[in-house]
Amino acid sequence: MSKRGLLTILGARPQFVKAAAVSRQLRAFGIPETIVHTGQHFDENMSDVFFREMSIPTPAYNLNVNSLNHGAMTGRILEQVEEIILREKPAAVMVYGDTNSTLAGALAAVKLHVRVIHVEAGLRSFNMAMPEEVNRILTDRISNLLFCPTDAAVANLKTEGFDGFKAQIVKCGDVMQDAAYFYLDKAKSSSKILERLELRSDFILATIHRQENTDDTNNLKQIIEALNKINNELSVVVPLHPRTRKILDTKGIKPEFTIIEPVGYFDMLMLISNSKLVMTDSGGLQKEAFFFGKHCITLREQTEWIELVEHGFNRLAGADAEAIYNAFCEMVNKKSNFDIELYGNGKASKRIANHLEQWL
């Protein structure tokens, strides 16, 4: 590998989306990149399809680590990434977001005295019960270069004393906005999801995947109860991971709305941009709703994207059926001006590549 080369660690759907935007700019700036796919998300629609659709460089390594508990997954990824770092000798390791792949990649690098770059640094939900919160805090602390998407993210790091650490903080904007804007036209020409499901613009798009909801029977029952009630007024469409569907079957929880298989990124863009309202426990989908001028109800008690709540684009409802339904009634016909710059207006990836050209 070139002395300026990056080793990029990817494993989950949102990381593929972010990498699609950044990798394109790295190529434009002539920065070599080798991609490691940990295999954390192993479903066809949640992994391989992203590399094909979005022209992300084919991973040089695929670790196939999946279907394990947090500790085992993180440990096995760490072990294998360490071997790759020793072989490739990169100038730095770049990680995205807050998954087990993120933390494992960062730990492997720092223990070998290789610099760590964290894209989407500084985000905080302030809920330490979330595995993602633990991952992002630890990854930030051992990173050398922290690319923050928002002013709030920068402020979080400064509050935690990062001005006194040997780490560089850069506000760059959100690379997911870059990807969403760049790929929408391609999605319009290639996706047939709306026709296949016979959807118009009067449907609710909902997703449920956080362990705090899927693994808590009461939370899951409450969310399904609310979605069933809402489905009586507007059609609810839920792309659902097989694992969550199995939990519903096992617990005897009966959805009365439309469940579809997990979809690729382009199909998801079409579902978001044509929906009337988004309801989700995903961090990324909260932002993607905003990118396309849609209000969002977050099925969690906290969010990393506080600016969306502060500006009235997002409403936190938790996992309480009554609160979710009340939020639906409030948000479904709400009118807002989405013409506000919160996430960099599609230029974050170029800012990252430009900074890395000098930093590496």
Coordinates of C-alpha atoms in Angstrom, one line a residue:
M1 CA 0.0 0.0 0.0
S2 CA 1.1 3.6 -0.7
K3 CA 2.5 5.5 2.2
R4 CA -0.5 7.9 1.8
G5 CA -3.0 5.0 1.6
L6 CA -6.1 4.6 3.7
L7 CA -7.5 1.3 5.1
T8 CA -11.3 1.8 5.3
I9 CA -13.3 -0.5 7.6
L10 CA -17.0 -1.0 6.6
G11 CA -19.6 -3.4 7.9
A12 CA -23.2 -2.0 8.1
R13 CA -25.6 -0.4 5.6
P14 CA -25.1 3.3 6.7
Q15 CA -21.4 2.9 6.5
F16 CA -21.6 1.8 2.9
V17 CA -23.7 4.9 2.1
K18 CA -21.1 7.2 3.7
A19 CA -18.2 5.4 2.0
A20 CA -19.9 5.7 -1.4
A21 CA -19.7 9.5 -1.1
V22 CA -16.2 9.7 0.4
S23 CA -14.6 7.0 -1.7
R24 CA -15.6 8.9 -4.9
Q25 CA -13.9 12.1 -3.6
L26 CA -10.8 10.1 -2.5
R27 CA -10.4 8.9 -6.0
A28 CA -10.8 12.4 -7.4
F29 CA -8.0 13.6 -5.0
G30 CA -5.8 10.7 -5.9
I31 CA -5.8 9.2 -2.3
P32 CA -5.3 5.4 -2.4
E33 CA -7.9 3.4 -0.4
T34 CA -8.2 -0.2 0.5
I35 CA -11.6 -1.4 1.7
V36 CA -12.2 -4.1 4.4
H37 CA -15.8 -5.4 4.5
T38 CA -16.2 -7.0 8.0
G39 CA -19.4 -8.8 7.0
Q40 CA -21.3 -7.4 10.0
H41 CA -24.4 -7.1 7.8
F42 CA -24.6 -10.3 5.8
D43 CA -28.0 -10.1 4.1
E44 CA -27.7 -9.6 0.3
N45 CA -29.9 -6.5 0.5
M46 CA -28.0 -5.1 3.4
S47 CA -24.5 -5.5 2.1
D48 CA -23.3 -6.7 -1.4
V49 CA -26.1 -4.8 -3.2
F50 CA -24.6 -1.5 -2.0
F51 CA -21.2 -2.1 -3.6
R52 CA -22.8 -3.0 -6.9
E53 CA -25.4 -0.2 -7.0
M54 CA -23.2 2.6 -5.8
S55 CA -20.0 1.8 -7.5
I56 CA -18.0 1.5 -4.3
P57 CA -14.6 -0.1 -5.0
T58 CA -14.8 -3.9 -4.5
P59 CA -13.5 -4.7 -1.0
A60 CA -10.0 -6.2 -0.9
Y61 CA -11.0 -8.2 2.1
N62 CA -14.2 -9.7 3.3
L63 CA -14.1 -11.0 6.9
N64 CA -17.5 -12.6 7.0
V65 CA -17.9 -11.9 10.7
N66 CA -21.6 -11.9 11.6
S67 CA -24.4 -13.4 13.7
L68 CA -22.4 -13.1 16.9
N69 CA -22.9 -11.3 20.2
H70 CA -21.2 -7.9 20.6
G71 CA -18.1 -9.1 22.4
A72 CA -17.4 -12.0 20.0
M73 CA -18.1 -9.9 16.9
T74 CA -15.9 -7.0 18.0
G75 CA -13.1 -9.4 19.1
R76 CA -13.0 -11.4 15.8
I77 CA -13.1 -8.3 13.7
L78 CA -10.3 -6.7 15.7
E79 CA -8.2 -9.8 15.4
Q80 CA -8.6 -10.0 11.6
V81 CA -8.2 -6.3 11.0
E82 CA -5.0 -6.3 13.0
E83 CA -3.5 -8.9 10.6
I84 CA -4.6 -6.8 7.6
I85 CA -3.0 -3.6 9.0
L86 CA 0.3 -5.5 9.6
R87 CA 0.1 -6.7 6.0
E88 CA -1.0 -3.5 4.3
K89 CA 0.8 -0.9 6.5
P90 CA -1.6 1.9 5.8
A91 CA -0.9 5.6 6.7
A92 CA -4.2 5.6 8.6
V93 CA -7.3 3.6 9.3
M94 CA -10.7 5.2 8.5
V95 CA -13.9 4.2 10.3
Y96 CA -17.4 5.4 10.1
G97 CA -20.3 5.8 12.6
D98 CA -20.8 3.7 15.6
T99 CA -21.0 0.0 14.9
N100 CA -18.9 -2.9 16.3
S101 CA -16.9 -2.7 13.0
T102 CA -16.1 0.9 13.8
L103 CA -14.8 0.2 17.3
A104 CA -12.9 -3.0 16.3
G105 CA -11.2 -1.2 13.4
A106 CA -10.2 1.8 15.6
L107 CA -8.9 -0.5 18.4
A108 CA -6.8 -2.6 16.0
A109 CA -5.2 0.5 14.5
V110 CA -4.4 2.4 17.7
K111 CA -2.8 -0.7 19.3
L112 CA -0.5 -0.9 16.3
H113 CA 0.3 2.9 16.5
V114 CA -1.6 3.6 13.2
R115 CA -3.5 6.8 13.1
V116 CA -7.3 6.6 13.2
I117 CA -9.8 8.8 11.3
H118 CA -13.4 8.8 12.5
V119 CA -16.1 10.0 10.1
E120 CA -19.3 11.1 11.9
A121 CA -17.5 11.9 15.2
G122 CA -18.8 13.6 18.2
L123 CA -22.4 12.4 18.1
R124 CA -24.0 11.6 21.4
S125 CA -27.4 10.2 22.4
F126 CA -26.4 10.4 26.1
N127 CA -27.8 6.9 26.6
M128 CA -25.0 4.5 27.7
A129 CA -27.4 1.6 27.4
M130 CA -27.1 1.8 23.7
P131 CA -24.2 -0.2 22.3
E132 CA -23.7 2.4 19.6
E133 CA -23.1 5.1 22.2
V134 CA -20.3 3.1 23.8
N135 CA -18.8 2.4 20.4
R136 CA -18.8 6.1 19.3
I137 CA -17.4 7.4 22.6
L138 CA -14.5 4.9 22.7
T139 CA -13.8 5.4 19.0
D140 CA -13.7 9.2 19.3
R141 CA -11.3 9.0 22.2
I142 CA -8.7 6.9 20.4
S143 CA -9.0 8.8 17.0
N144 CA -6.4 11.3 15.7
L145 CA -8.7 13.0 13.2
L146 CA -12.4 13.6 14.0
F147 CA -14.7 14.6 11.2
C148 CA -17.8 16.0 12.8
P149 CA -21.1 16.5 10.9
T150 CA -22.6 19.3 13.0
D151 CA -21.8 22.1 15.4
A152 CA -23.5 20.0 18.2
A153 CA -21.0 17.2 17.5
V154 CA -18.1 19.6 17.8
A155 CA -19.5 21.0 21.0
N156 CA -19.9 17.5 22.5
L157 CA -16.2 16.8 21.9
K158 CA -15.1 20.1 23.4
T159 CA -17.3 19.5 26.4
E160 CA -15.6 16.1 26.9
G161 CA -12.2 17.8 26.9
F162 CA -10.9 17.0 23.4
D163 CA -9.2 20.4 23.2
G164 CA -6.7 18.9 25.6
F165 CA -6.2 15.7 23.6
K166 CA -3.9 15.1 20.6
A167 CA -6.7 15.0 18.1
Q168 CA -7.8 17.3 15.4
I169 CA -11.5 18.2 15.1
V170 CA -12.9 19.2 11.7
K171 CA -16.5 20.2 11.1
C172 CA -17.2 18.9 7.6
G173 CA -21.0 18.3 7.3
D174 CA -22.8 15.0 6.8
V175 CA -21.6 12.7 4.0
M176 CA -25.0 11.0 4.0
Q177 CA -26.5 14.1 2.5
D178 CA -23.9 14.0 -0.2
A179 CA -24.9 10.4 -1.1
A180 CA -28.6 11.1 -1.0
Y181 CA -28.4 14.0 -3.3
F182 CA -25.9 12.3 -5.7
Y183 CA -27.8 9.0 -6.1
L184 CA -31.4 10.2 -6.2
D185 CA -31.5 10.6 -10.0
K186 CA -30.1 7.1 -10.4
A187 CA -32.6 5.8 -7.9
K188 CA -35.5 7.4 -9.9
S189 CA -34.3 5.6 -13.1
S190 CA -33.5 2.2 -11.7
S191 CA -35.8 1.6 -8.7
K192 CA -39.2 0.0 -9.3
I193 CA -40.2 -0.3 -5.7
L194 CA -43.1 2.1 -5.9
E195 CA -44.6 0.4 -8.9
R196 CA -44.1 -3.1 -7.4
L197 CA -45.8 -2.1 -4.1
E198 CA -48.3 0.1 -5.9
L199 CA -47.5 3.0 -3.6
R200 CA -48.5 6.6 -4.1
S201 CA -47.4 9.5 -1.8
D202 CA -49.9 8.8 1.0
F203 CA -48.0 6.1 2.9
I204 CA -45.9 6.1 6.0
L205 CA -42.4 4.6 5.9
A206 CA -41.4 2.9 9.1
T207 CA -38.3 1.0 10.2
I208 CA -37.5 -0.9 13.4
H209 CA -34.1 -2.4 14.0
R210 CA -32.5 -1.1 17.2
Q211 CA -32.0 -3.8 19.8
E212 CA -33.5 -1.6 22.5
N213 CA -36.8 -2.1 20.5
T214 CA -36.5 -5.4 18.8
D215 CA -35.2 -7.3 21.9
D216 CA -37.6 -5.7 24.4
T217 CA -40.9 -7.4 24.1
N218 CA -42.9 -4.6 25.6
N219 CA -41.2 -1.9 23.4
L220 CA -41.8 -4.0 20.3
K221 CA -45.5 -4.7 21.2
Q222 CA -46.1 -1.0 21.8
I223 CA -44.5 0.1 18.5
I224 CA -46.5 -2.6 16.5
E225 CA -49.7 -1.6 18.3
A226 CA -49.1 2.1 17.3
L227 CA -48.3 1.2 13.6
N228 CA -51.3 -1.0 13.4
K229 CA -53.5 1.8 14.6
I230 CA -51.9 4.3 12.2
N231 CA -52.3 1.8 9.3
N232 CA -56.1 2.2 9.7
E233 CA -55.7 5.8 8.6
L234 CA -52.7 5.7 6.2
S235 CA -50.9 2.7 4.8
V236 CA -47.7 1.8 6.7
V237 CA -44.8 0.1 4.9
V238 CA -42.1 -1.5 6.9
P239 CA -38.9 -3.0 5.4
L240 CA -38.1 -5.5 8.1
H241 CA -35.0 -7.6 8.8
P242 CA -35.6 -11.4 8.9
R243 CA -34.3 -11.4 12.5
T244 CA -37.0 -8.9 13.6
R245 CA -39.7 -10.8 11.7
K246 CA -38.7 -14.0 13.5
I247 CA -39.0 -12.2 16.9
L248 CA -42.5 -11.1 16.0
D249 CA -43.5 -14.6 15.1
T250 CA -41.9 -16.1 18.2
K251 CA -43.6 -13.5 20.5
G252 CA -47.0 -13.8 18.7
I253 CA -47.1 -10.1 17.8
K254 CA -49.3 -9.6 14.8
P255 CA -48.5 -6.7 12.4
E256 CA -51.5 -5.5 10.4
F257 CA -49.4 -3.3 8.0
T258 CA -47.3 -4.0 5.0
I259 CA -44.0 -5.8 5.7
I260 CA -41.4 -6.1 2.9
E261 CA -37.9 -7.5 2.8
P262 CA -35.0 -5.2 3.5
V263 CA -34.3 -3.1 0.5
G264 CA -31.3 -1.6 -1.3
Y265 CA -30.2 2.0 -1.0
F266 CA -31.9 3.2 -4.2
D267 CA -35.2 1.6 -3.2
M268 CA -35.0 3.2 0.2
L269 CA -34.3 6.6 -1.4
M270 CA -37.5 6.2 -3.4
L271 CA -39.5 5.1 -0.4
I272 CA -38.3 8.1 1.7
S273 CA -38.7 10.7 -0.9
N274 CA -42.2 9.6 -1.8
S275 CA -43.5 9.0 1.7
K276 CA -45.8 11.3 3.6
L277 CA -44.0 10.7 6.9
V278 CA -41.1 8.7 8.2
M279 CA -41.1 6.8 11.5
T280 CA -37.9 5.1 12.6
D281 CA -35.5 4.1 15.4
S282 CA -32.6 4.5 12.9
G283 CA -30.2 7.4 13.2
G284 CA -29.5 7.7 9.5
L285 CA -33.1 7.6 8.4
Q286 CA -33.9 10.6 10.6
K287 CA -31.5 12.7 8.5
E288 CA -32.5 11.2 5.2
A289 CA -36.1 12.2 5.9
F290 CA -34.9 15.8 6.4
F291 CA -32.9 15.7 3.2
F292 CA -36.1 15.0 1.3
G293 CA -38.3 17.4 3.1
K294 CA -40.2 14.8 5.3
H295 CA -41.1 15.0 8.9
C296 CA -39.9 12.2 11.1
I297 CA -41.1 10.5 14.3
T298 CA -38.2 8.8 16.2
L299 CA -39.1 5.6 18.0
R300 CA -36.5 6.3 20.7
E301 CA -36.2 8.5 23.8
Q302 CA -33.0 10.2 22.5
T303 CA -31.5 11.2 19.2
E304 CA -28.0 12.2 18.2
W305 CA -29.5 14.6 15.7
I306 CA -30.8 17.2 18.1
E307 CA -30.9 20.0 15.6
L308 CA -33.8 18.2 13.8
V309 CA -35.8 18.1 17.0
E310 CA -34.9 21.8 17.8
H311 CA -36.1 22.9 14.4
G312 CA -39.4 20.9 14.6
F313 CA -38.6 18.4 11.8
N314 CA -38.3 15.5 14.2
R315 CA -40.4 14.4 17.2
L316 CA -39.2 11.9 19.8
A317 CA -41.9 9.4 20.7
G318 CA -40.0 6.5 22.3
A319 CA -41.7 3.1 22.3
D320 CA -45.0 4.1 23.8
A321 CA -48.1 3.3 21.6
E322 CA -50.0 6.4 22.8
A323 CA -47.1 8.8 22.4
I324 CA -46.3 7.4 18.9
Y325 CA -49.9 7.8 17.8
N326 CA -50.1 11.4 19.2
A327 CA -46.8 12.3 17.5
F328 CA -48.3 10.9 14.2
C329 CA -51.4 13.1 14.6
E330 CA -49.1 16.1 15.2
M331 CA -46.6 15.5 12.4
V332 CA -48.6 13.9 9.6
N333 CA -49.9 17.1 8.1
K334 CA -47.4 19.5 9.6
K335 CA -45.9 22.2 7.3
S336 CA -42.3 23.2 7.7
N337 CA -39.7 25.1 5.8
F338 CA -36.9 22.6 5.1
D339 CA -34.7 25.2 3.3
I340 CA -32.1 25.4 6.0
E341 CA -28.5 24.3 6.0
L342 CA -27.8 21.8 8.8
Y343 CA -25.6 19.2 7.3
G344 CA -23.3 20.8 4.7
N345 CA -25.5 20.9 1.6
G346 CA -23.8 17.9 -0.1
K347 CA -20.2 19.1 0.2
A348 CA -19.0 17.1 3.2
S349 CA -17.1 14.4 1.3
K350 CA -15.1 16.9 -0.7
R351 CA -14.1 18.7 2.5
I352 CA -13.0 15.4 4.0
A353 CA -10.9 14.5 0.9
N354 CA -9.4 18.0 0.7
H355 CA -8.4 17.8 4.3
L356 CA -6.9 14.4 4.0
E357 CA -4.8 15.4 1.1
Q358 CA -2.9 17.7 3.4
W359 CA -3.1 15.5 6.5
L360 CA -1.8 12.2 5.3

